[in-house]
Amino acid sequence: MSDKDTLYREQAAEAGSFRFDERVAAVFPDMIGRSVPGYGLIVPMIGQLARRYAREGTVLHDLGCSLGAVTFAMRRALVGRDLRFVATDNSAAMLARCRQLQNEEPAGPPVDWVQGDILDTDFTSTSLAVLNFTLQFVPEAQREGLLGRIAAGLVSGGALILSEKIRFEDAATQQRQTDWHHDYKRLQGYSDLEIARKRAALE
């Protein structure tokens, strides 16, 4: 169980101050579940997609793995398969928690928990790569290069699973999406002040 996310209830946030540190790691499951519509369905469905695309003797990458939810969902779906998982994140706090959580998981294919930049990842012999709300944290000028390297490393029949926020060119359409997202957060119990502070921290 994670703690309830109250990080921005009483603490102001400077622009760009959001970090995946120990405080965020402690509340992350609650935070993302209450912030991303459908997240609770996305993760297990990635596990089901892994059954379709994983190839024996290959590597599956969870890029920006946070607390390893996608890695664990795929492992559960692929018990007994000859596979290797590489879960990469640049947050030491997140990866420390991943290793603890793995102790509570059933046995499955091995996982390499890698602290580092996903831009440095070797995609040789990859059958499945997952960017689950991670691409937004990659500098825009480097995104296409990363996607190209993933594509080049995929074995025949392999796949990339990409879950991501999108931005609409039409300002009115974008504003509607933003308003609906904030409405969702309010329904999950976040106050307008918390929403504004989190948004400032992420920008």
Coordinates of C-alpha atoms in Angstrom, one line a residue:
M1 CA 0.0 0.0 0.0
S2 CA 1.2 3.5 -0.8
D3 CA 0.6 6.6 1.3
K4 CA -2.1 9.1 0.1
D5 CA -0.7 11.9 -2.1
T6 CA -0.9 15.2 -0.2
L7 CA 2.4 16.5 -1.4
Y8 CA 0.9 19.8 -2.8
R9 CA -1.8 20.3 -0.2
E10 CA 0.3 22.6 2.0
Q11 CA 3.5 23.0 0.1
A12 CA 4.0 25.6 -2.7
A13 CA 5.9 24.5 -5.8
E14 CA 8.3 26.3 -8.0
A15 CA 8.1 25.8 -11.8
G16 CA 10.0 22.7 -12.8
S17 CA 10.6 21.5 -9.3
F18 CA 8.9 18.1 -9.6
R19 CA 11.3 15.2 -8.9
F20 CA 10.9 11.5 -8.6
D21 CA 12.4 11.5 -5.1
E22 CA 11.7 9.5 -1.9
R23 CA 8.6 11.6 -1.2
V24 CA 7.1 11.0 -4.6
A25 CA 8.0 7.3 -4.5
A26 CA 6.1 6.9 -1.2
V27 CA 2.9 8.2 -2.7
F28 CA 3.3 7.4 -6.4
P29 CA 0.7 4.6 -6.8
D30 CA -1.9 6.9 -5.3
M31 CA -0.7 9.9 -7.2
I32 CA -0.8 8.3 -10.7
G33 CA -4.0 6.5 -10.1
R34 CA -5.8 9.7 -9.2
S35 CA -4.1 11.8 -11.9
V36 CA -4.1 9.6 -15.1
P37 CA -7.6 8.5 -16.2
G38 CA -7.7 4.7 -17.0
Y39 CA -4.2 4.0 -15.5
G40 CA -5.5 1.1 -13.6
L41 CA -6.6 -0.6 -16.8
I42 CA -3.6 0.4 -18.9
V43 CA -1.1 -1.5 -16.8
P44 CA -2.7 -4.9 -16.8
M45 CA -3.5 -4.6 -20.5
I46 CA 0.2 -4.0 -21.3
G47 CA 0.7 -7.3 -19.6
Q48 CA -1.8 -8.9 -22.0
L49 CA -0.2 -7.3 -25.0
A50 CA 3.2 -8.7 -23.8
R51 CA 1.8 -12.2 -24.3
R52 CA 1.2 -11.4 -28.0
Y53 CA 4.6 -9.8 -28.7
A54 CA 7.2 -11.3 -26.4
R55 CA 9.6 -13.6 -28.3
E56 CA 11.6 -16.3 -26.6
G57 CA 15.2 -15.4 -25.9
T58 CA 14.6 -11.7 -26.2
V59 CA 14.6 -8.6 -24.0
L60 CA 11.5 -6.6 -22.8
H61 CA 12.2 -3.0 -21.8
D62 CA 10.2 -0.9 -19.3
L63 CA 11.5 2.6 -20.1
G64 CA 11.0 5.0 -17.2
C65 CA 9.8 2.2 -15.0
S66 CA 8.9 4.2 -11.9
L67 CA 7.8 1.6 -9.4
G68 CA 7.8 -1.2 -11.9
A69 CA 4.1 -1.7 -12.3
V70 CA 4.4 -2.4 -16.0
T71 CA 7.4 -4.8 -15.5
F72 CA 5.5 -6.7 -12.8
A73 CA 2.4 -6.9 -15.0
M74 CA 4.4 -8.3 -17.9
R75 CA 6.3 -10.8 -15.7
R76 CA 3.0 -12.1 -14.3
A77 CA 1.7 -12.6 -17.8
L78 CA 4.9 -14.4 -19.0
V79 CA 5.7 -16.8 -16.2
G80 CA 7.9 -19.7 -17.5
R81 CA 9.0 -17.9 -20.6
D82 CA 12.7 -17.6 -21.7
L83 CA 12.9 -13.8 -21.4
R84 CA 14.8 -11.0 -19.8
F85 CA 13.4 -7.8 -18.5
V86 CA 15.3 -4.5 -18.3
A87 CA 13.6 -1.8 -16.3
T88 CA 15.3 1.6 -16.5
D89 CA 14.7 4.7 -14.5
N90 CA 16.9 7.7 -13.5
S91 CA 15.5 7.8 -9.9
A92 CA 17.4 5.9 -7.3
A93 CA 14.4 6.2 -4.9
M94 CA 12.0 4.6 -7.4
L95 CA 14.4 1.7 -8.1
A96 CA 15.0 1.0 -4.5
R97 CA 11.3 0.7 -4.0
C98 CA 11.1 -1.6 -7.1
R99 CA 13.6 -4.0 -5.6
Q100 CA 11.5 -4.1 -2.4
L101 CA 8.3 -4.7 -4.3
Q102 CA 9.9 -7.6 -6.3
N103 CA 10.3 -9.5 -3.1
E104 CA 6.5 -9.5 -2.8
E105 CA 6.0 -10.8 -6.4
P106 CA 5.8 -14.4 -7.6
A107 CA 8.8 -15.9 -9.3
G108 CA 9.3 -15.0 -12.9
P109 CA 11.8 -14.1 -15.6
P110 CA 14.8 -12.1 -14.3
V111 CA 14.8 -8.3 -14.1
D112 CA 17.7 -6.0 -14.4
W113 CA 16.8 -2.8 -12.5
V114 CA 19.0 -0.1 -14.2
Q115 CA 19.5 3.4 -12.9
G116 CA 20.3 5.6 -15.9
D117 CA 19.1 7.6 -18.8
I118 CA 16.8 5.7 -21.2
L119 CA 18.5 7.5 -24.0
D120 CA 21.5 5.3 -23.3
T121 CA 19.6 2.1 -23.5
D122 CA 20.8 -0.7 -25.8
F123 CA 17.8 -2.2 -27.7
T124 CA 19.5 -5.2 -29.2
S125 CA 17.3 -8.3 -29.4
T126 CA 14.2 -6.4 -28.1
S127 CA 10.8 -7.9 -28.7
L128 CA 8.8 -5.4 -26.6
A129 CA 9.6 -1.9 -25.4
V130 CA 7.2 0.2 -23.3
L131 CA 7.1 3.9 -22.8
N132 CA 4.2 4.3 -20.4
F133 CA 3.8 8.1 -19.8
T134 CA 7.6 8.5 -20.1
L135 CA 8.2 10.2 -23.5
Q136 CA 7.0 13.5 -22.1
F137 CA 10.1 13.6 -19.9
V138 CA 12.5 13.2 -22.8
P139 CA 13.6 16.5 -24.4
E140 CA 11.5 17.0 -27.5
A141 CA 14.6 17.2 -29.8
Q142 CA 15.6 13.7 -28.7
R143 CA 12.3 11.9 -28.9
E144 CA 12.4 10.9 -32.6
G145 CA 15.9 9.6 -32.2
L146 CA 14.9 7.4 -29.3
L147 CA 11.9 6.0 -31.2
G148 CA 14.1 5.3 -34.1
R149 CA 16.6 3.4 -32.0
I150 CA 13.8 1.3 -30.5
A151 CA 12.5 0.5 -33.9
A152 CA 15.9 -0.5 -35.2
G153 CA 16.5 -2.8 -32.2
L154 CA 13.2 -4.7 -32.4
V155 CA 13.2 -8.3 -33.6
S156 CA 10.8 -9.4 -36.3
G157 CA 7.3 -9.2 -34.8
G158 CA 8.3 -7.0 -32.0
A159 CA 6.4 -3.9 -30.8
L160 CA 6.6 -0.6 -29.0
I161 CA 3.8 0.2 -26.6
L162 CA 3.4 4.0 -26.1
S163 CA 1.0 5.6 -23.7
E164 CA 1.2 9.4 -23.6
K165 CA -0.4 12.7 -23.1
I166 CA -1.0 14.6 -26.4
R167 CA -1.2 18.3 -27.1
F168 CA -3.7 19.6 -29.7
E169 CA -2.7 22.3 -32.1
D170 CA -6.1 23.9 -31.8
A171 CA -6.1 26.1 -28.6
A172 CA -9.8 25.6 -27.8
T173 CA -9.5 21.8 -28.1
Q174 CA -6.4 21.8 -25.9
Q175 CA -8.1 23.9 -23.3
R176 CA -11.1 21.5 -23.2
Q177 CA -8.8 18.6 -22.7
T178 CA -7.0 20.4 -19.9
D179 CA -10.3 21.3 -18.2
W180 CA -11.6 17.8 -18.4
H181 CA -8.3 16.5 -16.9
H182 CA -8.6 18.9 -14.0
D183 CA -12.3 17.9 -13.5
Y184 CA -11.1 14.2 -13.3
K185 CA -8.5 15.2 -10.6
R186 CA -11.2 17.0 -8.7
L187 CA -13.4 13.9 -8.7
Q188 CA -10.4 12.0 -7.2
G189 CA -10.3 14.5 -4.3
Y190 CA -7.6 16.9 -5.4
S191 CA -8.3 20.6 -4.6
D192 CA -7.8 23.4 -7.2
L193 CA -4.8 24.5 -5.2
E194 CA -3.2 21.1 -5.4
I195 CA -3.9 20.8 -9.1
A196 CA -2.3 24.2 -9.8
R197 CA 0.8 23.5 -7.6
K198 CA 1.4 20.1 -9.2
R199 CA 1.0 21.6 -12.7
A200 CA 3.5 24.4 -11.9
A201 CA 6.0 21.8 -10.5
L202 CA 5.8 19.7 -13.7
E203 CA 6.1 22.6 -16.2

